[in-house]
Amino acid sequence: MKKTTLLTITLAAATLTACNNDNPTPGTGADEPNFTASIATAARAYDNTWESGDAIGISGQSGDKTYSNLKYTTDGTGAFAAAGDHIYFQNNAEVIFTAYYPWSDAAATADTRLQASQKTFDYLWAQATGSKASPDVAFNLAHKMSKVVITARCGSDVTYDEVKKAVLALGEFNTSAAFDRATGIVASKDAATLTFANNATAEQNAPAIADDAAKTVAYTLIVAPQSFGSALTFTATQPGAQTYTAAIDFTAANRNAGIADPRNEWLAGYQYDIAVTIHKTGVSIQGCTITAWTEADGGNFDAK
């Protein structure tokens, strides 16, 4: 099982009366919630650790005071501090807080074709409650995007170097994402085909991990959850060689994962793993499995 890292957000005591007369001066530390947030060790697609300057946003309403998108940053140790205003309980009532990552002062939208910048749209979201009587507020941040991992390997008469140089694409799917920070829902639009490996536009190349021992290259895509009216097309082109395609439908993968009413779609918080073998005369796809981010057998696909 994956380990869980506990991230503690420290809210230093301070008064806000100097800048906002609507906030009462906190009388004790109990006026201030103690936030923690847990995520899986490898929860973020970009890496598995917090970096200095990473920021989350917290919102909530206590009494007549509304706190909206307050920014908290970390120095990389796992402790967070308010970058500006602090949150205080205004009365004894329970408060529902919302947290999301990564923080932004503008609308949370993304062009997911820019896979080299996927750190900026690996959206996490959670809600939790707290009060003066129970000031410890524990967020369990969950993924709101989908992850697709495509692992390419050598087939008949193809070298490892040729696999690394192959131009790979997937489409069409919606590449524009809009993240609702209040609900954690991601909407999408603008269908396009993404060339995610060896694209002349460097910003569209997905992060890749080459395994020299296994002679494979794994590409990780972060994409918006969405459904499809037909199978997606996977394309592989070797330099100076022919282009081969395969149709990929995700219905079986979702069914094997135990999804109720499985459909051809990417679901939020799920990782879809696809194994691709590149041959000199074609491409074969050995199936799609789902991991959590949850896992299921997705069937076999052939390209000719």
mmCIF file of C-alpha atoms in Angstrom, residues 25 51 60 279:
data_model
loop_
_atom_site.group_PDB
_atom_site.id
_atom_site.type_symbol
_atom_site.label_atom_id
_atom_site.label_comp_id
_atom_site.label_asym_id
_atom_site.label_seq_id
_atom_site.Cartn_x
_atom_site.Cartn_y
_atom_site.Cartn_z
ATOM 1 C CA THR A 25 -9.051 40.056 18.080
ATOM 2 C CA GLU A 51 8.816 22.126 -2.889
ATOM 3 C CA GLY A 60 -14.540 28.852 4.680
ATOM 4 C CA HIS A 279 7.317 -3.262 -33.908
#
